Amino acid sequence: FYHEFFVVESQEHEPVGIAYSYEQHVIDGHCKMAVYISPKWRGSAGAMVGLQMLDYLFCYYPFRQVFCDVYRYNNSCLSGLAQCGFQEMGVISGYRYLNGAYHDLILLTMPRESFYQKWGKMFPLESKL
C-alpha cells in the first residue's frame, strides 16, 4: 500500500508525525501523499514535512504531479495545502458519512513545475541530481 514512508521526529527525538506516498503510478507520472502531524507540532512543522516529502518524491521519481485527498471539514489542512500551492481539481460530493452528515472529498494536485516555481529557492532540484 505504501510507496515511501517516513517517521518524523524532533531533534530531541520526540515524535512529530509521519509522511507517506501511496498509489504510485510511475509510468503515468503521479502518486498520492499524506501527512499526519501530532497536534503539538501542527502550527510549526506540518507544512515543512509536506514540502520536504514533495521535494523527495519529485527528486527521486519521475512524477509529474502528486495528489492529496482531503475532506472538506478539515479546514486547517485545506488551508495549509492551498498556502503550499496545491490546486483543487475536483470534488466528490457526499463521499464520507461522519457524525450524522455526508462530507465532500476535495481532490488536490501539486504539479512538479508549480512546486519548483514556488519553492525552488528552498528546494533546488538541480543541486540534488
mmCIF file of C-alpha atoms in Angstrom:
data_model
loop_
_atom_site.group_PDB
_atom_site.id
_atom_site.type_symbol
_atom_site.label_atom_id
_atom_site.label_comp_id
_atom_site.label_asym_id
_atom_site.label_seq_id
_atom_site.Cartn_x
_atom_site.Cartn_y
_atom_site.Cartn_z
ATOM 1 C CA PHE A 1 0.000 0.000 0.000
ATOM 2 C CA TYR A 2 2.737 2.473 0.929
ATOM 3 C CA HIS A 3 5.328 3.651 -1.541
ATOM 4 C CA GLU A 4 7.605 5.721 0.687
ATOM 5 C CA PHE A 5 7.021 6.026 4.431
ATOM 6 C CA PHE A 6 8.852 8.407 6.752
ATOM 7 C CA VAL A 7 8.627 8.862 10.507
ATOM 8 C CA VAL A 8 9.458 12.425 11.551
ATOM 9 C CA GLU A 9 10.966 13.278 14.914
ATOM 10 C CA SER A 10 12.290 16.413 16.576
ATOM 11 C CA GLN A 11 15.953 16.994 17.392
ATOM 12 C CA GLU A 12 15.086 15.763 20.875
ATOM 13 C CA HIS A 13 13.740 12.517 19.314
ATOM 14 C CA GLU A 14 10.135 13.418 20.103
ATOM 15 C CA PRO A 15 7.591 12.051 17.573
ATOM 16 C CA VAL A 16 6.403 14.805 15.241
ATOM 17 C CA GLY A 17 4.425 12.806 12.682
ATOM 18 C CA ILE A 18 4.534 10.692 9.534
ATOM 19 C CA ALA A 19 4.569 11.334 5.796
ATOM 20 C CA TYR A 20 3.940 8.712 3.160
ATOM 21 C CA SER A 21 3.183 8.261 -0.506
ATOM 22 C CA TYR A 22 0.890 5.620 -1.973
ATOM 23 C CA GLU A 23 -0.903 4.616 -5.172
ATOM 24 C CA GLN A 24 2.286 5.255 -7.107
ATOM 25 C CA HIS A 25 1.969 5.145 -10.878
ATOM 26 C CA VAL A 26 5.454 5.775 -12.200
ATOM 27 C CA ILE A 27 4.541 5.212 -15.871
ATOM 28 C CA ASP A 28 1.626 7.652 -15.553
ATOM 29 C CA GLY A 29 3.806 10.069 -13.572
ATOM 30 C CA HIS A 30 1.870 10.516 -10.344
ATOM 31 C CA CYS A 31 1.215 9.294 -6.825
ATOM 32 C CA LYS A 32 -0.732 10.355 -3.754
ATOM 33 C CA MET A 33 0.722 11.546 -0.484
ATOM 34 C CA ALA A 34 -0.475 12.037 3.069
ATOM 35 C CA VAL A 35 0.994 13.721 6.124
ATOM 36 C CA TYR A 36 -0.034 13.359 9.749
ATOM 37 C CA ILE A 37 1.438 15.745 12.306
ATOM 38 C CA SER A 38 0.769 15.332 16.032
ATOM 39 C CA PRO A 39 -1.255 18.210 17.467
ATOM 40 C CA LYS A 40 1.664 19.789 19.353
ATOM 41 C CA TRP A 41 3.620 20.298 16.111
ATOM 42 C CA ARG A 42 0.857 21.262 13.672
ATOM 43 C CA GLY A 43 1.492 25.001 13.693
ATOM 44 C CA SER A 44 5.228 24.717 13.197
ATOM 45 C CA ALA A 45 6.151 21.501 11.403
ATOM 46 C CA GLY A 46 3.266 20.360 9.198
ATOM 47 C CA ALA A 47 3.984 22.443 6.125
ATOM 48 C CA MET A 48 7.728 21.760 6.224
ATOM 49 C CA VAL A 49 7.205 17.999 6.460
ATOM 50 C CA GLY A 50 4.844 18.087 3.476
ATOM 51 C CA LEU A 51 7.184 20.265 1.424
ATOM 52 C CA GLN A 52 10.156 18.013 2.152
ATOM 53 C CA MET A 53 8.096 14.976 1.149
ATOM 54 C CA LEU A 54 7.130 16.632 -2.142
ATOM 55 C CA ASP A 55 10.743 17.533 -2.859
ATOM 56 C CA TYR A 56 11.815 13.964 -2.119
ATOM 57 C CA LEU A 57 9.173 12.489 -4.431
ATOM 58 C CA PHE A 58 9.984 14.874 -7.290
ATOM 59 C CA CYS A 59 13.739 14.381 -6.901
ATOM 60 C CA TYR A 60 13.800 10.599 -6.811
ATOM 61 C CA TYR A 61 10.851 9.657 -9.024
ATOM 62 C CA PRO A 62 9.665 10.829 -12.445
ATOM 63 C CA PHE A 63 6.349 12.076 -11.063
ATOM 64 C CA ARG A 64 4.675 14.917 -12.963
ATOM 65 C CA GLN A 65 2.317 15.590 -10.078
ATOM 66 C CA VAL A 66 1.384 14.494 -6.592
ATOM 67 C CA PHE A 67 -2.232 14.269 -5.420
ATOM 68 C CA CYS A 68 -3.858 14.716 -1.998
ATOM 69 C CA ASP A 69 -7.403 13.898 -0.932
ATOM 70 C CA VAL A 70 -8.854 15.918 1.964
ATOM 71 C CA TYR A 71 -12.325 16.022 3.476
ATOM 72 C CA ARG A 72 -13.981 19.428 3.345
ATOM 73 C CA TYR A 73 -14.429 19.522 7.131
ATOM 74 C CA ASN A 74 -10.624 19.552 7.540
ATOM 75 C CA ASN A 75 -10.346 23.304 7.012
ATOM 76 C CA SER A 76 -6.896 23.729 8.562
ATOM 77 C CA CYS A 77 -5.437 21.081 6.256
ATOM 78 C CA LEU A 78 -7.126 22.533 3.167
ATOM 79 C CA SER A 79 -5.861 25.999 4.046
ATOM 80 C CA GLY A 80 -2.319 24.741 4.606
ATOM 81 C CA LEU A 81 -2.261 22.822 1.345
ATOM 82 C CA ALA A 82 -3.521 25.877 -0.563
ATOM 83 C CA GLN A 83 -0.773 28.007 1.008
ATOM 84 C CA CYS A 84 1.791 25.427 -0.075
ATOM 85 C CA GLY A 85 0.488 25.643 -3.645
ATOM 86 C CA PHE A 86 -1.831 22.667 -4.016
ATOM 87 C CA GLN A 87 -4.618 23.288 -6.524
ATOM 88 C CA GLU A 88 -8.164 21.999 -6.190
ATOM 89 C CA MET A 89 -9.021 19.843 -9.167
ATOM 90 C CA GLY A 90 -12.307 18.300 -8.185
ATOM 91 C CA VAL A 91 -14.860 17.376 -5.548
ATOM 92 C CA ILE A 92 -16.617 14.115 -4.823
ATOM 93 C CA SER A 93 -19.847 15.179 -3.134
ATOM 94 C CA GLY A 94 -21.055 13.328 -0.060
ATOM 95 C CA TYR A 95 -18.121 10.911 -0.096
ATOM 96 C CA ARG A 96 -17.952 10.238 3.653
ATOM 97 C CA TYR A 97 -20.635 9.831 6.295
ATOM 98 C CA LEU A 98 -19.475 11.138 9.691
ATOM 99 C CA ASN A 99 -21.322 12.413 12.749
ATOM 100 C CA GLY A 100 -24.724 12.326 11.081
ATOM 101 C CA ALA A 101 -23.788 14.087 7.834
ATOM 102 C CA TYR A 102 -22.209 13.401 4.463
ATOM 103 C CA HIS A 103 -18.976 15.237 3.665
ATOM 104 C CA ASP A 104 -17.281 16.109 0.382
ATOM 105 C CA LEU A 105 -13.855 14.817 -0.575
ATOM 106 C CA ILE A 106 -11.659 17.500 -2.140
ATOM 107 C CA LEU A 107 -9.136 16.333 -4.760
ATOM 108 C CA LEU A 108 -5.935 18.403 -4.878
ATOM 109 C CA THR A 109 -2.820 18.320 -7.042
ATOM 110 C CA MET A 110 0.692 19.708 -6.934
ATOM 111 C CA PRO A 111 2.360 19.663 -10.362
ATOM 112 C CA ARG A 112 6.151 19.355 -10.346
ATOM 113 C CA GLU A 113 6.590 22.670 -12.198
ATOM 114 C CA SER A 114 4.341 24.537 -9.767
ATOM 115 C CA PHE A 115 6.213 23.130 -6.784
ATOM 116 C CA TYR A 116 9.620 24.265 -8.024
ATOM 117 C CA GLN A 117 8.303 27.623 -9.223
ATOM 118 C CA LYS A 118 7.036 28.347 -5.721
ATOM 119 C CA TRP A 119 9.603 26.505 -3.602
ATOM 120 C CA GLY A 120 12.639 26.148 -5.878
ATOM 121 C CA LYS A 121 14.800 28.509 -3.820
ATOM 122 C CA MET A 122 14.210 26.372 -0.751
ATOM 123 C CA PHE A 123 14.494 23.073 -2.611
ATOM 124 C CA PRO A 124 16.758 23.492 -5.666
ATOM 125 C CA LEU A 125 16.162 20.319 -7.697
ATOM 126 C CA GLU A 126 19.272 20.771 -9.836
ATOM 127 C CA SER A 127 21.603 20.521 -6.845
ATOM 128 C CA LYS A 128 20.241 17.076 -5.958
ATOM 129 C CA LEU A 129 20.534 15.394 -9.338
#
